[in-house]
PDB file of C-alpha atoms in Angstrom:
ATOM      1  CA  UNK A 129     -19.925  24.314 -21.675  1.00 67.00           C
ATOM      2  CA  UNK A 130     -19.968  24.106 -17.925  1.00 86.00           C
ATOM      3  CA  UNK A 131     -16.686  22.668 -16.274  1.00 92.00           C
ATOM      4  CA  UNK A 132     -17.110  19.452 -14.389  1.00 91.00           C
ATOM      5  CA  UNK A 133     -15.593  17.664 -11.368  1.00 94.00           C
ATOM      6  CA  UNK A 134     -14.168  14.198 -12.022  1.00 91.00           C
ATOM      7  CA  UNK A 135     -13.646  11.905  -9.112  1.00 90.00           C
ATOM      8  CA  UNK A 136     -11.121   9.336  -9.866  1.00 88.00           C
ATOM      9  CA  UNK A 137     -10.612   6.624  -7.220  1.00 83.00           C
ATOM     10  CA  UNK A 138      -8.695   3.256  -6.927  1.00 76.00           C
ATOM     11  CA  UNK A 139      -6.872   1.140  -4.400  1.00 73.00           C
ATOM     12  CA  UNK A 140      -3.323   2.312  -3.715  1.00 71.00           C
ATOM     13  CA  UNK A 141      -1.022   1.015  -6.345  1.00 71.00           C
ATOM     14  CA  UNK A 142      -3.572   0.542  -9.049  1.00 73.00           C
ATOM     15  CA  UNK A 143      -1.733   3.023 -11.274  1.00 72.00           C
ATOM     16  CA  UNK A 144      -4.332   5.900 -11.031  1.00 77.00           C
ATOM     17  CA  UNK A 145      -1.587   8.730 -10.983  1.00 79.00           C
ATOM     18  CA  UNK A 146       0.080   7.232 -14.097  1.00 79.00           C
ATOM     19  CA  UNK A 147      -3.325   6.893 -15.866  1.00 81.00           C
ATOM     20  CA  UNK A 148      -4.463  10.360 -14.875  1.00 85.00           C
ATOM     21  CA  UNK A 149      -1.213  12.047 -15.949  1.00 84.00           C
ATOM     22  CA  UNK A 150      -1.529  10.254 -19.320  1.00 83.00           C
ATOM     23  CA  UNK A 151      -5.041  11.451 -19.743  1.00 84.00           C
ATOM     24  CA  UNK A 152      -4.251  14.958 -18.754  1.00 88.00           C
ATOM     25  CA  UNK A 153      -1.437  15.088 -21.183  1.00 86.00           C
ATOM     26  CA  UNK A 154      -3.686  13.778 -23.930  1.00 84.00           C
ATOM     27  CA  UNK A 155      -6.576  16.136 -23.076  1.00 84.00           C
ATOM     28  CA  UNK A 156      -4.356  19.163 -22.654  1.00 83.00           C
ATOM     29  CA  UNK A 157      -2.626  18.441 -26.074  1.00 84.00           C
ATOM     30  CA  UNK A 158      -6.225  18.617 -27.575  1.00 84.00           C
ATOM     31  CA  UNK A 159      -6.808  21.995 -25.684  1.00 85.00           C
ATOM     32  CA  UNK A 160      -9.385  20.650 -23.133  1.00 86.00           C
ATOM     33  CA  UNK A 161      -9.357  22.958 -20.158  1.00 89.00           C
ATOM     34  CA  UNK A 162      -8.670  20.211 -17.456  1.00 92.00           C
ATOM     35  CA  UNK A 163      -6.421  20.284 -14.388  1.00 93.00           C
ATOM     36  CA  UNK A 164      -5.518  17.895 -11.556  1.00 93.00           C
ATOM     37  CA  UNK A 165      -6.608  19.098  -8.123  1.00 94.00           C
ATOM     38  CA  UNK A 166      -4.161  19.823  -5.437  1.00 92.00           C
ATOM     39  CA  UNK A 167      -4.605  17.873  -2.267  1.00 93.00           C
ATOM     40  CA  UNK A 168      -3.664  18.956   1.264  1.00 96.00           C
ATOM     41  CA  UNK A 169      -1.914  16.065   3.094  1.00 94.00           C
ATOM     42  CA  UNK A 170      -0.092  15.265   6.445  1.00 95.00           C
ATOM     43  CA  UNK A 171       2.075  12.519   4.720  1.00 89.00           C
ATOM     44  CA  UNK A 172       5.715  12.803   4.251  1.00 84.00           C
ATOM     45  CA  UNK A 173       7.182  13.849   0.904  1.00 83.00           C
ATOM     46  CA  UNK A 174       8.250  11.119  -1.461  1.00 73.00           C
ATOM     47  CA  UNK A 175      10.873  11.526  -4.165  1.00 68.00           C
ATOM     48  CA  UNK A 176      10.073  13.152  -7.426  1.00 65.00           C
ATOM     49  CA  UNK A 177       7.714  16.077  -8.284  1.00 60.00           C
ATOM     50  CA  UNK A 178       4.991  16.656  -5.553  1.00 66.00           C
ATOM     51  CA  UNK A 179       3.258  19.729  -7.188  1.00 73.00           C
ATOM     52  CA  UNK A 180      -0.188  18.311  -6.674  1.00 81.00           C
ATOM     53  CA  UNK A 181       0.201  18.280  -2.843  1.00 90.00           C
ATOM     54  CA  UNK A 182       0.361  20.978  -0.179  1.00 93.00           C
ATOM     55  CA  UNK A 183       2.027  19.340   2.847  1.00 94.00           C
ATOM     56  CA  UNK A 184       0.850  20.417   6.337  1.00 95.00           C
ATOM     57  CA  UNK A 185       0.988  19.550   9.836  1.00 96.00           C
ATOM     58  CA  UNK A 186      -1.652  17.435  11.464  1.00 96.00           C
ATOM     59  CA  UNK A 187      -2.697  20.414  13.671  1.00 97.00           C
ATOM     60  CA  UNK A 188      -3.065  22.731  10.707  1.00 97.00           C
ATOM     61  CA  UNK A 189      -5.190  20.012   8.757  1.00 97.00           C
ATOM     62  CA  UNK A 190      -7.468  19.380  11.744  1.00 97.00           C
ATOM     63  CA  UNK A 191      -7.984  23.230  12.109  1.00 98.00           C
ATOM     64  CA  UNK A 192      -8.859  23.418   8.416  1.00 98.00           C
ATOM     65  CA  UNK A 193     -11.433  20.461   8.938  1.00 97.00           C
ATOM     66  CA  UNK A 194     -13.097  22.285  11.879  1.00 97.00           C
ATOM     67  CA  UNK A 195     -13.345  25.479   9.630  1.00 98.00           C
ATOM     68  CA  UNK A 196     -15.094  23.511   6.938  1.00 96.00           C
ATOM     69  CA  UNK A 197     -12.156  24.211   4.559  1.00 98.00           C
ATOM     70  CA  UNK A 198     -12.416  20.857   2.648  1.00 97.00           C
ATOM     71  CA  UNK A 199     -14.899  19.616   0.019  1.00 96.00           C
ATOM     72  CA  UNK A 200     -13.696  16.154   1.307  1.00 95.00           C
ATOM     73  CA  UNK A 201     -11.180  14.772   3.669  1.00 95.00           C
ATOM     74  CA  UNK A 202     -10.152  11.408   4.905  1.00 91.00           C
ATOM     75  CA  UNK A 203      -7.602   9.532   6.917  1.00 90.00           C
ATOM     76  CA  UNK A 204      -5.930   7.089   4.531  1.00 84.00           C
ATOM     77  CA  UNK A 205      -3.159   4.756   5.216  1.00 77.00           C
ATOM     78  CA  UNK A 206      -2.354   6.671   8.491  1.00 85.00           C
ATOM     79  CA  UNK A 207      -2.263  10.197   6.745  1.00 91.00           C
ATOM     80  CA  UNK A 208      -4.749  12.799   6.440  1.00 96.00           C
ATOM     81  CA  UNK A 209      -5.855  13.979   2.806  1.00 94.00           C
ATOM     82  CA  UNK A 210      -8.259  16.637   1.800  1.00 96.00           C
ATOM     83  CA  UNK A 211      -9.413  18.787  -1.152  1.00 96.00           C
ATOM     84  CA  UNK A 212      -9.972  22.528  -0.708  1.00 97.00           C
ATOM     85  CA  UNK A 213     -13.609  23.486  -1.314  1.00 96.00           C
ATOM     86  CA  UNK A 214     -12.564  26.948  -2.470  1.00 97.00           C
ATOM     87  CA  UNK A 215      -9.922  25.647  -5.005  1.00 97.00           C
ATOM     88  CA  UNK A 216     -12.374  23.362  -6.697  1.00 97.00           C
ATOM     89  CA  UNK A 217     -15.207  25.879  -6.807  1.00 96.00           C
ATOM     90  CA  UNK A 218     -12.922  28.671  -8.148  1.00 97.00           C
ATOM     91  CA  UNK A 219     -11.572  26.492 -10.846  1.00 96.00           C
ATOM     92  CA  UNK A 220     -14.930  25.295 -12.022  1.00 96.00           C
ATOM     93  CA  UNK A 221     -16.355  28.821 -12.007  1.00 96.00           C
ATOM     94  CA  UNK A 222     -13.247  29.596 -14.234  1.00 96.00           C
ATOM     95  CA  UNK A 223     -14.307  26.995 -16.651  1.00 94.00           C
ATOM     96  CA  UNK A 224     -11.584  24.570 -15.833  1.00 95.00           C
ATOM     97  CA  UNK A 225     -12.557  20.861 -15.435  1.00 93.00           C
ATOM     98  CA  UNK A 226     -10.934  19.405 -12.442  1.00 95.00           C
ATOM     99  CA  UNK A 227      -9.829  15.817 -11.653  1.00 94.00           C
ATOM    100  CA  UNK A 228      -9.730  14.634  -8.138  1.00 93.00           C
ATOM    101  CA  UNK A 229      -7.506  11.553  -7.397  1.00 89.00           C
ATOM    102  CA  UNK A 230      -9.016  10.680  -4.122  1.00 87.00           C
ATOM    103  CA  UNK A 231      -9.840   7.748  -1.910  1.00 82.00           C
ATOM    104  CA  UNK A 232     -13.226   5.879  -1.578  1.00 80.00           C
ATOM    105  CA  UNK A 233     -13.946   7.773   1.583  1.00 82.00           C
ATOM    106  CA  UNK A 234     -13.635  11.063  -0.266  1.00 87.00           C
ATOM    107  CA  UNK A 235     -15.865   9.896  -3.104  1.00 85.00           C
ATOM    108  CA  UNK A 236     -18.467   8.893  -0.524  1.00 83.00           C
ATOM    109  CA  UNK A 237     -18.285  12.255   1.181  1.00 90.00           C
ATOM    110  CA  UNK A 238     -18.752  14.266  -2.153  1.00 92.00           C
ATOM    111  CA  UNK A 239     -21.606  11.860  -3.134  1.00 86.00           C
ATOM    112  CA  UNK A 240     -23.349  12.744   0.040  1.00 88.00           C
ATOM    113  CA  UNK A 241     -23.455  16.355  -0.953  1.00 89.00           C
ATOM    114  CA  UNK A 242     -25.247  18.124  -3.905  1.00 87.00           C
ATOM    115  CA  UNK A 243     -21.795  18.997  -5.440  1.00 92.00           C
ATOM    116  CA  UNK A 244     -22.091  17.918  -9.103  1.00 91.00           C
ATOM    117  CA  UNK A 245     -19.584  15.350 -10.250  1.00 91.00           C
ATOM    118  CA  UNK A 246     -18.739  12.345 -12.258  1.00 86.00           C
ATOM    119  CA  UNK A 247     -17.056   9.429 -10.535  1.00 83.00           C
ATOM    120  CA  UNK A 248     -14.928   6.561 -11.742  1.00 82.00           C
ATOM    121  CA  UNK A 249     -13.321   3.721  -9.756  1.00 80.00           C
ATOM    122  CA  UNK A 250     -10.389   2.025 -11.333  1.00 75.00           C
ATOM    123  CA  UNK A 251      -9.824  -1.727 -10.671  1.00 72.00           C
ATOM    124  CA  UNK A 252      -6.464  -3.376 -10.435  1.00 73.00           C
ATOM    125  CA  UNK A 253      -6.087  -6.332 -12.849  1.00 69.00           C
ATOM    126  CA  UNK A 254      -5.802  -8.582  -9.723  1.00 70.00           C
ATOM    127  CA  UNK A 255      -4.778  -8.432  -6.089  1.00 72.00           C
ATOM    128  CA  UNK A 256      -1.553 -10.224  -7.066  1.00 78.00           C
ATOM    129  CA  UNK A 257      -0.660  -7.553  -9.530  1.00 73.00           C
ATOM    130  CA  UNK A 258      -1.633  -4.815  -6.967  1.00 69.00           C
ATOM    131  CA  UNK A 259       0.915  -6.422  -4.381  1.00 72.00           C
ATOM    132  CA  UNK A 260       3.530  -6.555  -7.050  1.00 79.00           C
ATOM    133  CA  UNK A 261       3.094  -2.882  -7.961  1.00 74.00           C
ATOM    134  CA  UNK A 262       3.170  -1.772  -4.307  1.00 73.00           C
ATOM    135  CA  UNK A 263       6.333  -3.863  -3.651  1.00 72.00           C
ATOM    136  CA  UNK A 264       7.953  -2.487  -6.880  1.00 76.00           C
ATOM    137  CA  UNK A 265       7.506   1.170  -5.771  1.00 70.00           C
ATOM    138  CA  UNK A 266      10.176   0.748  -3.144  1.00 67.00           C
ATOM    139  CA  UNK A 267       8.655   3.618  -1.212  1.00 69.00           C
ATOM    140  CA  UNK A 268       6.484   1.558   1.249  1.00 69.00           C
ATOM    141  CA  UNK A 269       7.349  -0.621   4.230  1.00 75.00           C
ATOM    142  CA  UNK A 270       6.103  -4.133   4.701  1.00 80.00           C
ATOM    143  CA  UNK A 271       3.526  -2.745   7.130  1.00 81.00           C
ATOM    144  CA  UNK A 272       2.437   0.064   4.817  1.00 74.00           C
ATOM    145  CA  UNK A 273       1.920  -2.493   1.956  1.00 71.00           C
ATOM    146  CA  UNK A 274      -0.160  -4.842   4.243  1.00 79.00           C
ATOM    147  CA  UNK A 275      -2.229  -1.739   5.347  1.00 71.00           C
ATOM    148  CA  UNK A 276      -2.770  -0.721   1.739  1.00 72.00           C
ATOM    149  CA  UNK A 277      -3.683  -4.230   0.632  1.00 71.00           C
ATOM    150  CA  UNK A 278      -6.056  -4.628   3.540  1.00 74.00           C
ATOM    151  CA  UNK A 279      -7.750  -1.254   2.713  1.00 70.00           C
ATOM    152  CA  UNK A 280      -7.883  -2.333  -0.942  1.00 71.00           C
ATOM    153  CA  UNK A 281      -9.987  -5.476   0.030  1.00 68.00           C
ATOM    154  CA  UNK A 282     -12.365  -3.101   1.676  1.00 71.00           C
ATOM    155  CA  UNK A 283     -12.402  -0.305  -1.017  1.00 71.00           C
ATOM    156  CA  UNK A 284     -12.974  -2.508  -4.071  1.00 67.00           C
ATOM    157  CA  UNK A 285     -16.379  -3.978  -2.953  1.00 66.00           C
ATOM    158  CA  UNK A 286     -17.582  -0.444  -1.797  1.00 62.00           C
ATOM    159  CA  UNK A 287     -16.855   1.254  -5.251  1.00 61.00           C
ATOM    160  CA  UNK A 288     -20.340   1.553  -6.681  1.00 44.00           C
ATOM    161  CA  UNK A 289     -19.234   3.743  -9.448  1.00 44.00           C
ATOM    162  CA  UNK A 290     -18.331   3.129 -13.150  1.00 40.00           C
ATOM    163  CA  UNK A 291     -15.474   0.499 -13.346  1.00 42.00           C
ATOM    164  CA  UNK A 292     -12.718   1.235 -15.812  1.00 42.00           C
ATOM    165  CA  UNK A 293      -9.845  -1.034 -16.368  1.00 40.00           C
ATOM    166  CA  UNK A 294      -7.634   0.639 -18.962  1.00 41.00           C
ATOM    167  CA  UNK A 295      -6.668   4.103 -20.069  1.00 44.00           C
ATOM    168  CA  UNK A 296      -8.243   4.447 -23.532  1.00 46.00           C
ATOM    169  CA  UNK A 297     -11.741   3.539 -22.311  1.00 50.00           C
ATOM    170  CA  UNK A 298     -11.151   6.147 -19.542  1.00 54.00           C
ATOM    171  CA  UNK A 299     -10.022   8.837 -22.029  1.00 53.00           C
ATOM    172  CA  UNK A 300     -13.044   8.165 -24.277  1.00 54.00           C
ATOM    173  CA  UNK A 301     -15.456   8.555 -21.295  1.00 55.00           C
ATOM    174  CA  UNK A 302     -13.779  11.776 -20.136  1.00 57.00           C
ATOM    175  CA  UNK A 303     -13.772  13.260 -23.634  1.00 55.00           C
ATOM    176  CA  UNK A 304     -17.401  12.203 -24.044  1.00 53.00           C
ATOM    177  CA  UNK A 305     -18.439  13.836 -20.888  1.00 50.00           C
ATOM    178  CA  UNK A 306     -16.618  17.050 -21.551  1.00 53.00           C
ATOM    179  CA  UNK A 307     -18.337  17.217 -24.913  1.00 54.00           C
ATOM    180  CA  UNK A 308     -21.749  17.141 -23.500  1.00 48.00           C
TER     181      UNK A 308
END
């Protein structure tokens, strides 16, 4: 069975990281060969584990963009994010399914290529709950929360992919796709 690339996108604060981690734990306990991609970013480190990020300077990031290093890259909430093309291609060639937790811009970039993938956009239960989640994080300034909410209002209508609103449905879809 050929490994696949899964694009998981959602507005900031929707809970995609929590959901993806739960799905990864579940799939890996069932011996599915699946990993979360590592993203390059210019954002500042937050508390807790950051194993899925490579932190870099803006100059280094822009140099990588000009050298066609990224499968996708975007300016999101004032910071650059990107996924190494070589990382994804190598993992898939090794038979490892890859989950990319990316912004709508990144999804659109990959969709414009011939790179095979499955994409899912997760919706928040409501804008109110999204606002609440962003405030409860305690890691974002008022300005950052306003920017993230403004971006969410633009991202949600753009999402023309499968809409999933809870983890078990997501898990069932991932398992079904992996078993094809």
